[in-house]
């Protein structure tokens, strides 16, 4: 029996990452620019297709910050954000002095609910403030209801930002997540489907927006021999070292998606005759990278029992994202919807989903879950 901790989602490095990192050292491109940064951006553009332009940045959070700036979000503005997500989806709204307006999820994809979204948009407009953007999230890799959400954003003419931090490799109607919105955010943090140790990217629809993003991410230096600034800049560019890791990881992305999807299958088999439901695609138009596999139990108590049994064996599992409208820091932000995300949060649990779990580790996890199947 292994004594080592079994993680929820740990980095899984391939064969070529170190080659690109070495190359950066040998050629002295140890800076937040260089061939790996450019190469990684090209890899991502080739992967996403659909005429997208990618700016590699230091984190997904930084990407979201710049996405909002590109849309002109500023002090006193309002931005709609899915409530059921990680805090980083909403924090950049607050960095800009704007107010997040939180919207509940639906039970099908666990993502932003079209009905609640329309209610929120209409009510904010009635109150005299049209939201400057909508941030929708492909949570755990599951695409949100793209057609419904896009149609709403288009009809009210509000730009959509896709938080695709967890969804690289997911598709909706065979089109990659990260290509539907005005812009999209990717993350390459250590726990994501691929990693650069830390990093992110902004996916844009025009080369102008990409160039503006890179300009802002590199301290907004105007074109002059001295340091000349006519706007506020940021230090958000991705390092050429980290981008080297990213180039290697892009070569194994398909494999990592296959392996994460196999983990979802693994849990589906375990719980196939159980009242515990494994979260998976509602229909064939959705294709999730299953970054994390989550289960939905019948109650908070069952969820806690499973979590604590796993913890005893040094196996990491984690409750779902706590809805942001329930977070103390966002207690005063407006919220639209019922209690769908709250209910899912109370009963749901993320299980170890890494692409590098061994057969032995999987059998250990299974042996702890089996007693819960018929309960
Ligand atoms: C990880 C994550 C982010 C932030 O990405 P970082 O690279 O960690 O800054 C944003 N949104 C969601 C949904 C995430 O899971």
Tab-separated table of C-alpha atoms and ligand atoms in Angstrom:
chain	number	residue	atom	x	y	z
A	1	UNK	CA	0.000	0.000	0.000
A	2	UNK	CA	1.258	3.418	-0.871
A	3	UNK	CA	1.672	5.867	1.979
A	4	UNK	CA	2.033	8.824	-0.323
A	5	UNK	CA	-0.747	11.348	-0.476
A	6	UNK	CA	-3.140	10.972	-3.386
A	7	UNK	CA	-3.785	14.450	-4.736
A	8	UNK	CA	-6.894	15.910	-6.271
A	9	UNK	CA	-4.995	17.120	-9.337
A	10	UNK	CA	-1.228	17.268	-9.543
A	11	UNK	CA	1.138	18.418	-12.318
A	12	UNK	CA	1.924	15.773	-14.940
A	13	UNK	CA	5.041	16.573	-16.927
A	14	UNK	CA	5.797	15.030	-20.311
A	15	UNK	CA	9.033	14.377	-22.194
A	16	UNK	CA	9.785	17.696	-23.900
A	17	UNK	CA	9.190	20.378	-21.271
A	18	UNK	CA	12.765	20.312	-19.999
A	19	UNK	CA	14.141	20.498	-23.545
A	20	UNK	CA	12.405	23.853	-24.073
A	21	UNK	CA	13.496	25.089	-20.640
A	22	UNK	CA	17.108	24.099	-21.375
A	23	UNK	CA	16.914	25.862	-24.695
A	24	UNK	CA	15.831	29.040	-22.916
A	25	UNK	CA	18.894	28.818	-20.648
A	26	UNK	CA	21.398	28.016	-23.416
A	27	UNK	CA	20.167	30.856	-25.569
A	28	UNK	CA	19.890	33.224	-22.556
A	29	UNK	CA	16.208	33.931	-23.170
A	30	UNK	CA	15.588	34.128	-19.422
A	31	UNK	CA	13.038	36.918	-19.607
A	32	UNK	CA	9.320	37.523	-19.986
A	33	UNK	CA	9.680	37.337	-23.754
A	34	UNK	CA	11.402	35.067	-26.229
A	35	UNK	CA	10.908	32.125	-28.589
A	36	UNK	CA	9.053	29.958	-26.072
A	37	UNK	CA	6.496	32.703	-25.369
A	38	UNK	CA	5.871	33.186	-29.081
A	39	UNK	CA	5.909	29.435	-29.715
A	40	UNK	CA	3.481	28.707	-26.877
A	41	UNK	CA	1.091	31.358	-28.184
A	42	UNK	CA	1.240	29.778	-31.640
A	43	UNK	CA	0.605	26.328	-30.173
A	44	UNK	CA	-2.491	27.646	-28.403
A	45	UNK	CA	-3.710	29.468	-31.514
A	46	UNK	CA	-3.285	26.297	-33.582
A	47	UNK	CA	-5.129	24.312	-30.974
A	48	UNK	CA	-8.056	26.739	-30.666
A	49	UNK	CA	-8.317	27.595	-34.390
A	50	UNK	CA	-11.242	29.900	-35.310
A	51	UNK	CA	-8.913	32.872	-36.009
A	52	UNK	CA	-8.094	33.425	-32.366
A	53	UNK	CA	-5.123	35.439	-31.130
A	54	UNK	CA	-3.493	34.488	-27.841
A	55	UNK	CA	-1.484	36.579	-25.383
A	56	UNK	CA	0.500	34.470	-22.891
A	57	UNK	CA	0.337	35.984	-19.401
A	58	UNK	CA	1.520	35.322	-15.862
A	59	UNK	CA	-1.816	33.907	-14.661
A	60	UNK	CA	-5.440	33.340	-15.524
A	61	UNK	CA	-6.336	36.043	-13.023
A	62	UNK	CA	-4.109	38.534	-14.854
A	63	UNK	CA	-5.772	37.516	-18.129
A	64	UNK	CA	-9.210	38.234	-16.715
A	65	UNK	CA	-8.024	41.584	-15.345
A	66	UNK	CA	-6.801	42.618	-18.803
A	67	UNK	CA	-9.913	41.209	-20.518
A	68	UNK	CA	-12.030	43.552	-18.386
A	69	UNK	CA	-9.725	46.518	-19.041
A	70	UNK	CA	-9.915	45.837	-22.791
A	71	UNK	CA	-13.701	46.101	-22.530
A	72	UNK	CA	-13.413	49.448	-20.772
A	73	UNK	CA	-14.577	48.246	-17.350
A	74	UNK	CA	-13.772	50.814	-14.710
A	75	UNK	CA	-14.794	52.385	-11.430
A	76	UNK	CA	-18.527	52.172	-10.680
A	77	UNK	CA	-19.310	49.753	-13.527
A	78	UNK	CA	-21.162	46.488	-13.089
A	79	UNK	CA	-20.060	43.102	-14.436
A	80	UNK	CA	-22.175	39.946	-14.314
A	81	UNK	CA	-20.341	36.848	-13.094
A	82	UNK	CA	-21.335	33.237	-12.543
A	83	UNK	CA	-21.577	32.742	-8.776
A	84	UNK	CA	-20.602	29.066	-8.780
A	85	UNK	CA	-16.858	29.406	-9.435
A	86	UNK	CA	-13.455	30.096	-7.943
A	87	UNK	CA	-12.992	33.592	-6.476
A	88	UNK	CA	-10.440	34.446	-9.186
A	89	UNK	CA	-13.335	34.679	-11.681
A	90	UNK	CA	-14.662	37.732	-9.850
A	91	UNK	CA	-11.684	39.307	-8.065
A	92	UNK	CA	-10.475	41.305	-11.098
A	93	UNK	CA	-13.881	43.030	-11.258
A	94	UNK	CA	-13.163	44.378	-7.788
A	95	UNK	CA	-9.539	45.316	-8.683
A	96	UNK	CA	-11.091	47.766	-11.144
A	97	UNK	CA	-13.496	49.320	-8.641
A	98	UNK	CA	-16.442	47.728	-10.423
A	99	UNK	CA	-19.218	45.681	-8.797
A	100	UNK	CA	-19.782	41.977	-9.456
A	101	UNK	CA	-23.402	40.960	-10.037
A	102	UNK	CA	-23.674	37.262	-9.240
A	103	UNK	CA	-25.923	34.848	-11.108
A	104	UNK	CA	-26.952	31.315	-10.086
A	105	UNK	CA	-26.357	28.075	-12.031
A	106	UNK	CA	-28.664	25.480	-13.609
A	107	UNK	CA	-28.589	21.767	-12.743
A	108	UNK	CA	-27.660	20.549	-16.247
A	109	UNK	CA	-24.123	21.917	-16.659
A	110	UNK	CA	-23.790	23.520	-13.189
A	111	UNK	CA	-22.947	26.755	-14.983
A	112	UNK	CA	-24.622	30.148	-15.354
A	113	UNK	CA	-28.406	29.791	-15.719
A	114	UNK	CA	-29.836	31.508	-18.824
A	115	UNK	CA	-33.095	32.388	-17.051
A	116	UNK	CA	-31.379	33.917	-14.040
A	117	UNK	CA	-28.950	35.705	-16.364
A	118	UNK	CA	-31.771	37.340	-18.320
A	119	UNK	CA	-33.480	38.360	-15.094
A	120	UNK	CA	-30.222	39.929	-13.890
A	121	UNK	CA	-29.597	41.794	-17.145
A	122	UNK	CA	-33.143	43.157	-17.275
A	123	UNK	CA	-33.160	44.208	-13.640
A	124	UNK	CA	-29.797	45.985	-13.850
A	125	UNK	CA	-30.945	47.803	-16.987
A	126	UNK	CA	-34.175	48.800	-15.193
A	127	UNK	CA	-32.049	50.169	-12.362
A	128	UNK	CA	-30.226	52.293	-14.884
A	129	UNK	CA	-26.980	50.363	-15.213
A	130	UNK	CA	-26.341	48.104	-18.140
A	131	UNK	CA	-23.678	45.490	-17.254
A	132	UNK	CA	-20.393	46.060	-19.073
A	133	UNK	CA	-19.651	42.323	-19.520
A	134	UNK	CA	-20.802	38.819	-18.622
A	135	UNK	CA	-18.282	36.308	-17.235
A	136	UNK	CA	-19.459	32.717	-17.729
A	137	UNK	CA	-17.404	29.755	-16.553
A	138	UNK	CA	-16.910	26.244	-17.965
A	139	UNK	CA	-16.722	24.751	-14.469
A	140	UNK	CA	-14.629	21.605	-14.005
A	141	UNK	CA	-14.289	21.580	-17.801
A	142	UNK	CA	-18.027	21.303	-18.484
A	143	UNK	CA	-19.111	23.749	-21.193
A	144	UNK	CA	-21.857	26.145	-20.131
A	145	UNK	CA	-25.041	26.419	-22.239
A	146	UNK	CA	-23.152	28.253	-24.950
A	147	UNK	CA	-25.992	28.839	-27.458
A	148	UNK	CA	-28.402	30.154	-24.837
A	149	UNK	CA	-25.838	32.401	-23.143
A	150	UNK	CA	-24.430	33.768	-26.404
A	151	UNK	CA	-27.911	34.507	-27.691
A	152	UNK	CA	-28.691	36.535	-24.554
A	153	UNK	CA	-25.398	38.420	-24.679
A	154	UNK	CA	-25.908	39.168	-28.359
A	155	UNK	CA	-29.482	40.328	-27.995
A	156	UNK	CA	-28.608	42.695	-25.133
A	157	UNK	CA	-25.292	43.574	-26.770
A	158	UNK	CA	-23.170	42.749	-23.750
A	159	UNK	CA	-19.741	41.210	-24.450
A	160	UNK	CA	-19.155	37.697	-23.127
A	161	UNK	CA	-15.899	36.723	-21.406
A	162	UNK	CA	-15.428	32.968	-21.181
A	163	UNK	CA	-13.607	31.846	-18.075
A	164	UNK	CA	-12.081	28.794	-19.703
A	165	UNK	CA	-9.418	28.354	-17.003
A	166	UNK	CA	-10.596	24.803	-16.324
A	167	UNK	CA	-11.709	23.909	-19.839
A	168	UNK	CA	-8.765	23.738	-22.242
A	169	UNK	CA	-9.580	20.732	-24.429
A	170	UNK	CA	-13.356	20.871	-23.849
A	171	UNK	CA	-15.715	21.468	-26.758
A	172	UNK	CA	-19.324	22.485	-27.362
A	173	UNK	CA	-20.816	21.263	-30.653
A	174	UNK	CA	-17.264	20.304	-31.636
A	175	UNK	CA	-15.947	23.866	-31.217
A	176	UNK	CA	-13.263	24.468	-28.565
A	177	UNK	CA	-14.165	26.179	-25.314
A	178	UNK	CA	-12.312	29.473	-25.294
A	179	UNK	CA	-13.504	30.466	-28.784
A	180	UNK	CA	-17.104	31.541	-28.136
A	181	UNK	CA	-16.863	34.827	-26.282
A	182	UNK	CA	-15.548	38.263	-27.153
A	183	UNK	CA	-12.523	36.956	-25.273
A	184	UNK	CA	-11.571	34.002	-23.111
A	185	UNK	CA	-9.248	33.273	-20.238
A	186	UNK	CA	-7.017	30.219	-19.834
A	187	UNK	CA	-5.021	29.149	-16.785
A	188	UNK	CA	-1.866	27.033	-16.563
A	189	UNK	CA	-1.634	26.944	-12.800
A	190	UNK	CA	-0.084	23.836	-11.253
A	191	UNK	CA	-3.406	22.088	-10.678
A	192	UNK	CA	-4.954	22.692	-14.122
A	193	UNK	CA	-5.194	20.231	-17.013
A	194	UNK	CA	-1.827	21.411	-18.301
A	195	UNK	CA	0.550	23.643	-16.406
A	196	UNK	CA	3.410	26.081	-16.884
A	197	UNK	CA	3.921	26.008	-13.071
A	198	UNK	CA	2.000	29.266	-13.106
A	199	UNK	CA	0.617	31.100	-16.081
A	200	UNK	CA	-2.400	32.065	-18.110
A	201	UNK	CA	-3.515	33.450	-21.424
A	202	UNK	CA	-6.028	35.821	-22.913
A	203	UNK	CA	-7.703	34.586	-26.074
A	204	UNK	CA	-8.891	37.450	-28.262
A	205	UNK	CA	-10.728	37.734	-31.558
A	206	UNK	CA	-8.488	40.381	-33.098
A	207	UNK	CA	-4.781	40.939	-33.451
A	208	UNK	CA	-5.351	44.532	-32.254
A	209	UNK	CA	-6.770	43.331	-28.939
A	210	UNK	CA	-3.917	40.871	-28.564
A	211	UNK	CA	-1.351	43.608	-29.196
A	212	UNK	CA	-3.061	45.922	-26.737
A	213	UNK	CA	-3.050	43.129	-24.160
A	214	UNK	CA	0.684	42.511	-24.591
A	215	UNK	CA	1.297	46.283	-24.416
A	216	UNK	CA	-0.586	46.570	-21.112
A	217	UNK	CA	1.050	43.383	-19.781
A	218	UNK	CA	4.539	44.792	-20.361
A	219	UNK	CA	4.177	48.094	-18.466
A	220	UNK	CA	2.481	50.045	-21.272
A	221	UNK	CA	5.619	51.557	-22.751
A	222	UNK	CA	4.895	53.918	-25.589
A	223	UNK	CA	7.056	53.830	-28.673
A	224	UNK	CA	9.957	56.105	-27.649
A	225	UNK	CA	13.692	55.711	-26.883
A	226	UNK	CA	13.116	56.700	-23.246
A	227	UNK	CA	10.420	55.279	-20.967
A	228	UNK	CA	7.250	57.073	-22.049
A	229	UNK	CA	3.817	56.188	-20.636
A	230	UNK	CA	0.379	57.420	-21.557
A	231	UNK	CA	-1.545	54.660	-19.838
A	232	UNK	CA	-1.205	52.546	-16.673
A	233	UNK	CA	0.629	49.305	-17.319
A	234	UNK	CA	0.970	45.924	-15.646
A	235	UNK	CA	3.736	43.364	-15.279
A	236	UNK	CA	1.705	40.401	-16.455
A	237	UNK	CA	3.711	38.751	-19.262
A	238	UNK	CA	4.572	35.049	-19.080
A	239	UNK	CA	8.215	34.134	-18.498
A	240	UNK	CA	10.053	32.438	-21.375
A	241	UNK	CA	11.026	29.658	-18.944
A	242	UNK	CA	7.429	28.918	-17.984
A	243	UNK	CA	6.334	29.159	-21.614
A	244	UNK	CA	8.881	26.405	-22.362
A	245	UNK	CA	7.032	24.118	-19.966
A	246	UNK	CA	3.823	25.110	-21.741
A	247	UNK	CA	5.183	24.138	-25.163
A	248	UNK	CA	6.030	20.676	-23.868
A	249	UNK	CA	2.635	20.379	-22.185
A	250	UNK	CA	0.772	21.267	-25.393
A	251	UNK	CA	2.216	18.106	-26.953
A	252	UNK	CA	0.531	15.953	-24.311
A	253	UNK	CA	-2.722	17.902	-23.927
A	254	UNK	CA	-4.774	15.353	-25.902
A	255	UNK	CA	-3.373	12.551	-23.793
A	256	UNK	CA	-4.136	14.437	-20.575
A	257	UNK	CA	-7.724	15.035	-21.661
A	258	UNK	CA	-8.115	11.322	-22.502
A	259	UNK	CA	-6.758	10.344	-19.112
A	260	UNK	CA	-8.969	12.783	-17.183
A	261	UNK	CA	-11.969	11.534	-19.125
A	262	UNK	CA	-10.973	7.974	-18.238
A	263	UNK	CA	-11.046	8.999	-14.561
A	264	UNK	CA	-14.620	10.194	-15.060
A	265	UNK	CA	-15.443	6.793	-16.567
A	266	UNK	CA	-13.718	5.076	-13.667
A	267	UNK	CA	-15.974	6.844	-11.150
A	268	UNK	CA	-19.062	6.380	-13.335
A	269	UNK	CA	-18.459	2.620	-13.225
A	270	UNK	CA	-18.098	2.633	-9.445
A	271	UNK	CA	-21.330	4.584	-8.901
A	272	UNK	CA	-23.363	3.190	-11.798
A	273	UNK	CA	-26.032	1.597	-9.571
A	274	UNK	CA	-25.940	4.181	-6.843
A	275	UNK	CA	-27.981	7.159	-5.703
A	276	UNK	CA	-24.675	9.051	-5.868
A	277	UNK	CA	-24.389	10.654	-9.298
A	278	UNK	CA	-21.148	11.265	-11.158
A	279	UNK	CA	-21.235	14.633	-12.911
A	280	UNK	CA	-20.895	14.067	-16.643
A	281	UNK	CA	-22.089	15.459	-19.978
A	282	UNK	CA	-25.866	15.945	-20.315
A	283	UNK	CA	-25.769	15.222	-24.076
A	284	UNK	CA	-23.371	14.628	-26.941
A	285	UNK	CA	-23.110	18.333	-27.841
A	286	UNK	CA	-21.096	18.773	-24.636
A	287	UNK	CA	-17.569	17.392	-24.415
A	288	UNK	CA	-15.789	18.012	-21.118
A	289	UNK	CA	-12.076	17.620	-20.494
A	290	UNK	CA	-13.264	16.443	-17.030
A	291	UNK	CA	-10.528	18.459	-15.391
A	292	UNK	CA	-12.051	17.382	-12.089
A	293	UNK	CA	-14.664	14.692	-11.660
A	294	UNK	CA	-17.316	15.572	-9.103
A	295	UNK	CA	-20.032	13.497	-7.526
A	296	UNK	CA	-23.395	14.668	-6.249
A	297	UNK	CA	-24.565	12.859	-3.123
A	298	UNK	CA	-27.987	12.927	-1.453
A	299	UNK	CA	-26.942	15.121	1.451
A	300	UNK	CA	-24.277	17.231	3.091
A	301	UNK	CA	-23.734	14.415	5.630
A	302	UNK	CA	-22.990	11.802	2.956
A	303	UNK	CA	-20.612	14.191	1.231
A	304	UNK	CA	-18.764	14.816	4.467
A	305	UNK	CA	-18.624	11.109	5.329
A	306	UNK	CA	-17.005	10.313	1.997
A	307	UNK	CA	-14.592	13.210	2.261
A	308	UNK	CA	-13.509	12.239	5.777
A	309	UNK	CA	-13.107	8.538	4.897
A	310	UNK	CA	-10.828	9.523	2.017
A	311	UNK	CA	-8.916	11.947	4.219
A	312	UNK	CA	-8.209	9.167	6.743
A	313	UNK	CA	-6.396	7.310	3.967
A	314	UNK	CA	-4.469	10.427	2.950
A	315	UNK	CA	-6.564	10.892	-0.195
A	316	UNK	CA	-7.411	14.449	-1.107
A	317	UNK	CA	-10.964	15.297	-2.161
A	318	UNK	CA	-12.600	18.705	-2.009
A	319	UNK	CA	-16.047	20.228	-1.719
A	320	UNK	CA	-17.143	22.101	-4.834
A	321	UNK	CA	-16.492	25.822	-5.240
A	322	UNK	CA	-18.478	27.705	-2.639
A	323	UNK	CA	-20.806	30.060	-4.530
A	324	UNK	CA	-19.326	33.545	-4.479
A	325	UNK	CA	-22.558	35.225	-3.351
A	326	UNK	CA	-22.140	33.209	-0.128
A	327	UNK	CA	-18.540	34.297	0.409
A	328	UNK	CA	-18.072	36.859	3.203
A	329	UNK	CA	-16.004	39.097	0.936
A	330	UNK	CA	-18.866	39.361	-1.602
A	331	UNK	CA	-21.744	39.444	0.889
A	332	UNK	CA	-22.945	42.832	-0.322
A	333	UNK	CA	-22.884	42.082	-4.045
A	334	UNK	CA	-26.269	41.718	-5.794
A	335	UNK	CA	-27.356	38.160	-6.595
A	336	UNK	CA	-29.925	36.700	-8.999
A	337	UNK	CA	-31.291	33.176	-8.921
A	338	UNK	CA	-32.547	30.539	-6.529
A	339	UNK	CA	-30.409	28.155	-4.507
A	340	UNK	CA	-29.180	25.783	-7.218
A	341	UNK	CA	-25.444	26.409	-6.789
A	342	UNK	CA	-25.848	26.389	-2.997
A	343	UNK	CA	-27.568	22.994	-3.178
A	344	UNK	CA	-24.902	21.521	-5.475
A	345	UNK	CA	-22.188	22.974	-3.251
A	346	UNK	CA	-23.701	21.329	-0.159
A	347	UNK	CA	-23.967	17.861	-1.696
A	348	UNK	CA	-21.061	17.727	-4.150
A	349	UNK	CA	-17.486	16.525	-3.843
A	350	UNK	CA	-14.508	16.609	-6.235
A	351	UNK	CA	-12.590	13.348	-6.355
A	352	UNK	CA	-8.933	12.743	-7.306
A	353	UNK	CA	-8.875	13.333	-11.067
A	354	UNK	CA	-5.224	13.686	-12.069
A	355	UNK	CA	-3.965	12.266	-15.349
A	356	UNK	CA	-1.093	10.574	-13.496
A	357	UNK	CA	-2.957	8.426	-10.954
A	358	UNK	CA	-1.633	4.877	-10.875
A	359	UNK	CA	-3.701	1.703	-11.027
A	360	UNK	CA	-2.773	1.026	-7.396
A	361	UNK	CA	-3.948	4.483	-6.329
A	362	UNK	CA	-7.201	4.047	-8.229
A	363	UNK	CA	-7.884	0.714	-6.538
A	364	UNK	CA	-7.242	2.293	-3.146
A	365	UNK	CA	-9.707	5.098	-3.893
A	366	UNK	CA	-12.241	2.574	-5.175
A	367	UNK	CA	-12.024	0.451	-2.030
A	368	UNK	CA	-13.002	3.458	0.075
A	369	UNK	CA	-15.858	4.523	-2.202
A	370	UNK	CA	-17.453	1.075	-2.643
A	371	UNK	CA	-19.125	1.020	0.821
A	372	UNK	CA	-20.989	4.201	-0.140
A	373	UNK	CA	-22.410	2.820	-3.376
A	374	UNK	CA	-25.432	1.122	-1.862
A	375	UNK	CA	-25.974	3.426	1.099
B	1	LIG	C1	-7.689	28.650	-11.811
B	1	LIG	C2	-8.848	29.506	-12.139
B	1	LIG	C3	-8.707	30.871	-12.382
B	1	LIG	C4	-7.435	31.633	-12.141
B	1	LIG	O1	-6.344	31.198	-12.820
B	1	LIG	P1	-4.875	31.460	-12.191
B	1	LIG	O2	-3.966	31.079	-13.305
B	1	LIG	O3	-4.751	30.554	-11.012
B	1	LIG	O4	-4.786	32.894	-11.826
B	1	LIG	C5	-9.824	31.588	-12.780
B	1	LIG	N1	-11.012	30.997	-12.913
B	1	LIG	C6	-11.202	29.689	-12.653
B	1	LIG	C7	-12.551	29.101	-12.851
B	1	LIG	C8	-10.128	28.898	-12.251
B	1	LIG	O5	-10.322	27.610	-11.964
